[in-house]
Amino acid sequence: MKVNGIPTRTIRALDDGTAVEIIDQTLLPYRFEKRVLSDWRDCVEAIDVMRVRGAPLIGITGAWAVVLATKENPENAALIKAAEQIQNVRPTAVNLSWAVQRMLAALLPRDPSLRFPAAVKLAEAMTQEDVMLSRAIGDAGYGLIAELYRKLRRPVNILTHCNAGWLATVDYGTALAPIYFAFERGTPVHVWVDETRPRNQGLLTAWELGQQGVPHTIIADNAGGELMQKGAVDMVIVGADRITRRGDVANKIGTYLKALAAKDNEIPFYVAAPSSTIDWKLNDGKREIPIENRSASEVLSLRGIDRSGEVATVQLASPNESAANPAFDVTHNRFITGIITERGVFFAHQPCCSLPGSDCKCRTLRNLR
Ligand SMILES: CSC[C@H]1O[C@H](OP(=O)(O)O)[C@H](O)[C@@H]1O
């Protein structure tokens, strides 16, 4: 997508893969600054403190971290040890472990002396693949927005939570991709943007939408239910960090509450994600998806800019307060209308799939496998 009119991606390789350049998202929306990472440990730090964030993007960053680890030492022991540290930085998004394991599976059978160029080639292919996946998700989701517009004959009001835009991927995004496609194709939309405490990724979403000229309004996380009850929300589209084979979805904390409110107000609730976000090993999301617990300080403080325009953190709570900070929650498939993937819109488990010997071809997730 564009930043000040210039096509920009969140990550790109430099110097034949011996370094990568990222956007430091801890400075957005106040400052747009890029950062060069030339050591795999810098990639680990960038994922941990969320200079890069968003399930697909941390996966791609993990892939490039494996490239840099291979550059440093392509021998099995060192590479496997580095990969272990890379994939364990953040546990909830399946994309990180998926990307690291995909790199290892391609590299370990090779002679160590040939691993670095192979790693660069695969990481580059995965980076391009992510862009294509986001575009396909945008196309698939656009149809849902266009269909709603045909019924409403007025701008479609879409609520989104956190940031699942191009900043969460290499380009285009997941939940925001259908919105960008609709806007670019002349279907009028307006986006309600949840601020998304405690890290306020909604400010990234607002910044992204503003850069593309998409109408939007920032709201407090707790305002979504009221807007839904007042008929101001026509659909919800959010991203995902991990989806189980029955369609339970882990996403940013607060997603579950929006899904409850949408169900109660009979508002379609869609999740947008590449099919690589589906963890086929898991079934019951609430029981099986690991939820990242982040530092209490993120809840007890707030990032912004001070009077001099410097990015600063201010203490919100009185000293010595304690806080719980689960970074994700899980929404059961019964609250999800559909999952927008690069291969079209799929649905959670349907009764027909349970019939003995059923080989139904309905668009349930299992037919995505
Ligand atoms: C396109 S997936 C983005 C997904 O990741 C975000 O989490 P975080 O900002 O902590 O990386 C959030 O869950 C988004 O929906």
Coordinates of C-alpha atoms and ligand atoms in Angstrom, one line a residue:
M1 CA 0.0 0.0 0.0
K2 CA 1.0 3.7 -0.1
V3 CA 2.7 5.9 2.4
N4 CA 2.6 9.5 1.4
G5 CA 1.7 8.3 -2.1
I6 CA 4.7 6.0 -2.3
P7 CA 4.1 2.2 -2.7
T8 CA 5.6 0.6 0.5
R9 CA 5.8 -2.8 2.0
T10 CA 6.4 -3.7 5.7
I11 CA 9.5 -5.8 5.1
R12 CA 12.1 -6.2 2.3
A13 CA 15.4 -7.9 1.9
L14 CA 18.6 -5.8 1.5
D15 CA 22.0 -6.7 0.1
D16 CA 21.0 -10.1 -1.4
G17 CA 19.4 -11.2 1.9
T18 CA 22.2 -10.4 4.3
A19 CA 19.8 -7.9 6.0
V20 CA 16.1 -6.9 6.0
E21 CA 14.5 -3.6 6.3
I22 CA 11.3 -3.2 8.4
I23 CA 9.0 -0.4 9.4
D24 CA 9.3 0.2 13.2
Q25 CA 5.6 0.0 14.1
T26 CA 6.3 1.0 17.7
L27 CA 6.8 4.6 16.4
L28 CA 3.6 4.7 14.4
P29 CA 1.3 6.6 13.9
Y30 CA 3.6 9.4 15.2
R31 CA 6.7 8.7 13.2
F32 CA 7.3 6.6 10.1
E33 CA 10.8 5.1 10.4
K34 CA 12.4 2.1 8.8
R35 CA 14.9 -0.1 10.6
V36 CA 17.6 -2.4 9.2
L37 CA 18.0 -5.8 10.9
S38 CA 21.2 -7.7 10.0
D39 CA 21.3 -10.2 12.9
W40 CA 18.6 -12.9 13.5
R41 CA 18.6 -11.7 17.2
D42 CA 17.5 -8.3 16.0
C43 CA 14.5 -10.0 14.3
V44 CA 13.7 -11.8 17.6
E45 CA 13.7 -8.5 19.4
A46 CA 11.6 -6.8 16.7
I47 CA 8.9 -9.5 17.0
D48 CA 9.1 -9.5 20.8
V49 CA 8.6 -5.7 21.3
M50 CA 6.3 -5.5 18.3
R51 CA 8.3 -3.4 15.9
V52 CA 6.8 -5.9 13.5
R53 CA 3.5 -7.4 14.5
G54 CA 0.5 -9.1 13.0
A55 CA 0.3 -12.9 12.4
P56 CA 1.4 -13.0 8.7
L57 CA 4.1 -10.4 9.1
I58 CA 5.7 -12.0 12.2
G59 CA 5.8 -15.3 10.2
I60 CA 7.6 -13.6 7.3
T61 CA 10.0 -11.9 9.7
G62 CA 10.6 -15.3 11.3
A63 CA 11.5 -16.7 7.8
W64 CA 14.0 -13.8 7.3
A65 CA 15.4 -14.4 10.8
V66 CA 16.2 -18.0 9.7
V67 CA 17.9 -16.6 6.6
L68 CA 20.1 -14.4 8.9
A69 CA 20.8 -17.3 11.2
T70 CA 21.9 -19.4 8.2
K71 CA 24.2 -16.6 7.1
E72 CA 25.8 -16.6 10.6
N73 CA 26.1 -20.4 11.0
P74 CA 24.5 -22.9 8.6
E75 CA 25.4 -25.9 10.6
N76 CA 22.6 -28.0 12.0
A77 CA 23.0 -27.5 15.7
A78 CA 23.3 -23.7 15.5
L79 CA 20.5 -23.4 12.9
I80 CA 18.1 -25.5 14.9
K81 CA 18.9 -23.7 18.1
A82 CA 18.3 -20.3 16.5
A83 CA 15.1 -21.5 14.9
E84 CA 13.8 -22.7 18.3
Q85 CA 14.4 -19.2 19.7
I86 CA 12.8 -17.5 16.7
Q87 CA 9.6 -19.5 16.6
N88 CA 9.0 -19.2 20.4
V89 CA 9.1 -15.4 20.6
R90 CA 5.3 -15.1 20.5
P91 CA 3.2 -18.3 20.9
T92 CA -0.3 -17.5 19.7
A93 CA 0.1 -16.7 16.0
V94 CA 0.6 -20.0 14.2
N95 CA 2.2 -18.2 11.3
L96 CA 5.5 -17.8 13.1
S97 CA 6.2 -21.5 13.9
W98 CA 4.7 -22.4 10.5
A99 CA 7.1 -20.2 8.6
V100 CA 10.2 -21.2 10.7
Q101 CA 9.4 -24.9 10.3
R102 CA 8.8 -24.4 6.5
M103 CA 12.3 -22.9 6.3
L104 CA 13.9 -25.7 8.3
A105 CA 12.2 -28.4 6.3
A106 CA 13.7 -26.9 3.1
L107 CA 17.2 -26.2 4.5
L108 CA 18.1 -29.2 6.7
P109 CA 18.2 -31.7 3.8
R110 CA 20.7 -29.5 2.0
D111 CA 24.5 -29.3 2.4
P112 CA 25.2 -26.6 4.9
S113 CA 27.4 -24.8 2.4
L114 CA 24.4 -24.4 0.1
R115 CA 21.8 -23.4 2.7
F116 CA 22.2 -19.6 2.7
P117 CA 21.3 -19.0 -1.0
A118 CA 18.4 -21.5 -0.7
A119 CA 17.2 -19.7 2.4
V120 CA 17.1 -16.3 0.7
K121 CA 15.3 -17.8 -2.3
L122 CA 12.6 -19.4 -0.1
A123 CA 12.1 -16.4 2.2
E124 CA 11.7 -14.2 -0.9
A125 CA 9.2 -16.6 -2.3
M126 CA 7.2 -16.7 1.0
T127 CA 7.3 -12.9 1.1
Q128 CA 5.8 -12.6 -2.4
E129 CA 3.4 -15.4 -1.6
D130 CA 2.1 -13.4 1.4
V131 CA 1.3 -10.5 -0.9
M132 CA -0.6 -12.7 -3.3
L133 CA -2.5 -14.3 -0.4
S134 CA -3.6 -10.9 0.9
R135 CA -4.7 -9.8 -2.5
A136 CA -6.8 -13.0 -2.9
I137 CA -8.3 -12.4 0.5
G138 CA -9.1 -8.9 -0.5
D139 CA -10.9 -10.1 -3.7
A140 CA -12.9 -12.8 -1.8
G141 CA -14.0 -10.4 0.9
Y142 CA -14.8 -7.6 -1.5
G143 CA -17.7 -9.7 -2.8
L144 CA -19.3 -9.7 0.7
I145 CA -19.1 -5.9 0.9
A146 CA -20.4 -5.4 -2.6
E147 CA -23.3 -7.7 -1.9
L148 CA -24.2 -5.7 1.2
Y149 CA -23.9 -2.4 -0.6
R150 CA -26.3 -3.7 -3.3
K151 CA -28.9 -4.3 -0.5
L152 CA -28.2 -1.1 1.5
R153 CA -27.6 1.4 -1.3
R154 CA -25.5 3.5 1.1
P155 CA -22.0 3.3 2.4
V156 CA -21.3 0.0 4.2
N157 CA -20.3 0.5 7.9
I158 CA -17.7 -2.0 8.9
L159 CA -16.3 -2.5 12.4
T160 CA -12.8 -3.9 12.8
H161 CA -10.7 -4.7 15.8
C162 CA -6.9 -4.3 16.3
N163 CA -4.8 -4.0 13.1
A164 CA -5.2 -6.6 10.4
G165 CA -4.2 -4.2 7.6
W166 CA -1.1 -4.1 5.4
L167 CA 1.0 -3.3 8.5
A168 CA 0.1 -6.8 9.8
T169 CA 1.2 -8.5 6.5
V170 CA 3.7 -7.7 3.8
D171 CA 1.1 -5.7 1.9
Y172 CA -2.7 -5.2 1.5
G173 CA -3.5 -6.9 4.9
T174 CA -6.2 -9.5 5.7
A175 CA -9.3 -7.9 7.4
L176 CA -8.6 -4.5 5.7
A177 CA -7.8 -6.0 2.3
P178 CA -11.5 -6.4 1.3
I179 CA -12.1 -2.8 2.5
Y180 CA -9.2 -1.5 0.4
F181 CA -10.5 -3.4 -2.6
A182 CA -14.1 -2.1 -2.1
F183 CA -12.8 1.5 -1.7
E184 CA -10.6 1.2 -4.8
R185 CA -13.5 -0.3 -6.8
G186 CA -15.9 2.5 -5.9
T187 CA -18.0 0.7 -3.3
P188 CA -18.6 3.3 -0.5
V189 CA -17.4 2.1 2.9
H190 CA -16.9 3.6 6.4
V191 CA -14.8 1.9 9.0
W192 CA -15.4 1.9 12.8
V193 CA -11.9 1.4 14.2
D194 CA -11.6 -0.1 17.7
E195 CA -8.6 1.7 19.4
T196 CA -7.7 -1.8 20.8
R197 CA -6.2 -1.3 24.2
P198 CA -3.6 -1.8 25.6
R199 CA -1.3 -1.5 22.6
N200 CA -3.8 0.6 20.6
Q201 CA -3.2 -1.1 17.3
G202 CA -6.4 0.6 16.1
L203 CA -4.3 3.8 15.8
L204 CA -2.2 1.8 13.2
T205 CA -5.5 0.9 11.4
A206 CA -6.6 4.6 11.4
W207 CA -3.2 5.7 10.1
E208 CA -3.3 3.1 7.3
L209 CA -6.9 4.0 6.3
G210 CA -6.1 7.7 6.4
Q211 CA -3.1 7.2 4.1
Q212 CA -5.4 5.5 1.5
G213 CA -8.2 8.0 2.0
V214 CA -10.7 5.5 3.4
P215 CA -13.4 7.1 5.6
H216 CA -13.1 5.9 9.2
T217 CA -13.8 6.8 12.8
I218 CA -11.8 5.7 15.9
I219 CA -13.9 4.4 18.8
A220 CA -13.2 3.3 22.3
D221 CA -13.2 -0.5 22.5
N222 CA -16.3 -0.5 24.6
A223 CA -18.3 1.6 22.1
G224 CA -18.8 -1.2 19.5
G225 CA -21.8 -2.8 21.3
E226 CA -23.7 0.5 21.5
L227 CA -23.1 1.2 17.8
M228 CA -24.3 -2.2 16.9
Q229 CA -27.5 -1.8 18.9
K230 CA -28.1 1.6 17.2
G231 CA -27.8 -0.1 13.7
A232 CA -24.6 1.8 12.9
V233 CA -22.6 -1.4 12.1
D234 CA -23.5 -3.5 9.0
M235 CA -20.7 -6.1 9.3
V236 CA -17.6 -6.9 11.3
I237 CA -14.3 -8.0 9.7
V238 CA -11.3 -9.0 11.9
G239 CA -8.0 -10.8 11.5
A240 CA -6.9 -14.0 13.1
D241 CA -3.7 -15.4 14.7
R242 CA -4.7 -19.0 14.8
I243 CA -7.8 -20.9 13.6
T244 CA -8.7 -24.5 14.7
R245 CA -10.0 -27.0 12.2
R246 CA -13.6 -26.6 13.5
G247 CA -13.3 -22.8 13.0
D248 CA -12.6 -21.4 16.5
V249 CA -10.5 -18.2 16.1
A250 CA -7.8 -16.7 18.3
N251 CA -7.4 -13.0 17.7
K252 CA -6.6 -9.8 19.6
I253 CA -8.1 -9.5 23.0
G254 CA -11.6 -8.1 22.8
T255 CA -12.5 -9.9 19.6
Y256 CA -14.7 -12.4 21.5
L257 CA -16.7 -9.6 23.1
K258 CA -17.3 -8.0 19.6
A259 CA -18.4 -11.4 18.3
L260 CA -20.9 -11.7 21.2
A261 CA -22.4 -8.3 20.5
A262 CA -22.5 -9.0 16.7
K263 CA -24.4 -12.3 17.4
D264 CA -26.8 -10.5 19.7
N265 CA -27.5 -7.9 17.1
E266 CA -27.6 -10.3 14.1
I267 CA -24.7 -8.6 12.4
P268 CA -22.4 -10.7 10.1
F269 CA -19.0 -11.4 11.8
Y270 CA -16.2 -12.4 9.4
V271 CA -12.7 -13.4 10.0
A272 CA -10.1 -12.8 7.3
A273 CA -6.9 -14.9 7.2
P274 CA -4.7 -17.0 4.9
S275 CA -5.4 -20.7 5.1
S276 CA -1.9 -21.1 6.6
T277 CA -3.5 -19.6 9.8
I278 CA -5.5 -22.8 10.2
D279 CA -3.9 -25.1 12.7
W280 CA -5.3 -28.5 11.6
K281 CA -3.9 -30.2 14.8
L282 CA -6.3 -28.2 17.0
N283 CA -10.1 -28.5 17.4
D284 CA -11.3 -26.8 20.6
G285 CA -9.7 -23.3 20.5
K286 CA -10.5 -22.3 24.0
R287 CA -8.8 -25.3 25.4
E288 CA -6.0 -25.8 22.9
I289 CA -4.7 -22.4 21.5
P290 CA -1.8 -20.9 23.6
I291 CA -2.6 -17.4 24.7
E292 CA 0.3 -15.0 25.0
N293 CA 0.4 -13.0 28.3
R294 CA 2.3 -9.8 27.8
S295 CA 3.8 -7.4 30.4
A296 CA 1.5 -5.7 32.9
S297 CA 3.2 -2.4 32.1
E298 CA 1.3 -2.3 28.7
V299 CA -2.0 -2.1 30.6
L300 CA -0.6 0.3 33.3
S301 CA 0.8 2.8 30.9
L302 CA 0.0 4.5 27.5
R303 CA 2.2 5.3 24.5
G304 CA 1.8 8.6 22.7
I305 CA 3.7 11.7 21.9
D306 CA 4.7 14.4 24.3
R307 CA 4.6 18.2 23.7
S308 CA 7.9 18.1 21.9
G309 CA 6.6 15.5 19.5
E310 CA 8.7 12.7 21.0
V311 CA 7.1 9.2 21.3
A312 CA 6.7 8.7 25.0
T313 CA 5.1 6.4 27.5
V314 CA 3.1 7.8 30.4
Q315 CA 2.1 5.9 33.6
L316 CA -1.7 5.5 33.8
A317 CA -2.2 3.7 37.1
S318 CA -0.8 4.6 40.5
P319 CA 2.6 2.9 41.2
N320 CA 2.7 -0.7 42.4
E321 CA -0.6 -1.6 40.7
S322 CA -0.9 -5.1 39.3
A323 CA -2.5 -5.9 35.9
A324 CA -3.3 -8.9 33.8
N325 CA -2.6 -8.6 30.1
P326 CA -3.7 -11.6 28.0
A327 CA -3.0 -10.5 24.4
F328 CA -5.6 -12.7 22.6
D329 CA -8.9 -14.4 23.1
V330 CA -10.7 -17.2 21.4
T331 CA -14.1 -17.0 19.6
H332 CA -16.1 -20.2 19.2
N333 CA -17.1 -20.9 15.6
R334 CA -20.8 -20.5 16.5
F335 CA -20.2 -16.7 16.6
I336 CA -18.4 -16.6 13.3
T337 CA -20.4 -16.1 10.1
G338 CA -17.6 -17.0 7.8
I339 CA -13.8 -17.1 7.3
I340 CA -12.5 -15.2 4.3
T341 CA -9.5 -17.0 2.9
E342 CA -7.4 -16.7 -0.3
R343 CA -9.6 -19.5 -1.7
G344 CA -12.9 -17.9 -0.9
V345 CA -15.2 -17.6 2.0
F346 CA -15.6 -20.8 4.1
F347 CA -17.8 -21.6 7.0
A348 CA -17.5 -23.3 10.3
H349 CA -18.6 -26.9 10.8
Q350 CA -22.1 -27.5 9.4
P351 CA -24.5 -30.3 10.5
C352 CA -24.1 -31.9 7.1
C353 CA -20.4 -32.6 7.7
S354 CA -21.3 -34.7 10.7
L355 CA -23.5 -37.2 8.8
P356 CA -22.0 -40.7 8.8
G357 CA -19.8 -41.1 5.7
S358 CA -20.5 -37.5 4.8
D359 CA -18.3 -36.3 1.9
C360 CA -20.2 -33.1 1.6
K361 CA -18.5 -30.4 -0.5
C362 CA -20.1 -27.6 1.4
R363 CA -17.7 -24.7 2.0
T364 CA -16.7 -25.8 5.5
L365 CA -13.1 -25.4 6.6
R366 CA -12.3 -29.1 6.2
N367 CA -12.7 -28.7 2.4
L368 CA -9.9 -26.1 2.6
R369 CA -7.4 -28.8 3.7
Ligands
LIG1 C1 -3.4 -10.1 10.0 S1 -3.3 -10.9 11.5 C2 -3.2 -9.5 12.6 C3 -3.5 -9.9 14.0 O1 -2.4 -9.9 14.8 C4 -2.6 -8.9 15.8 O2 -1.9 -9.2 17.0 P1 -0.6 -8.3 17.3 O3 -0.8 -6.9 17.0 O4 -0.4 -8.5 18.8 O5 0.5 -9.0 16.5 C5 -4.1 -9.0 16.0 O6 -4.5 -10.2 16.7 C6 -4.5 -9.0 14.6 O7 -5.8 -9.4 14.3

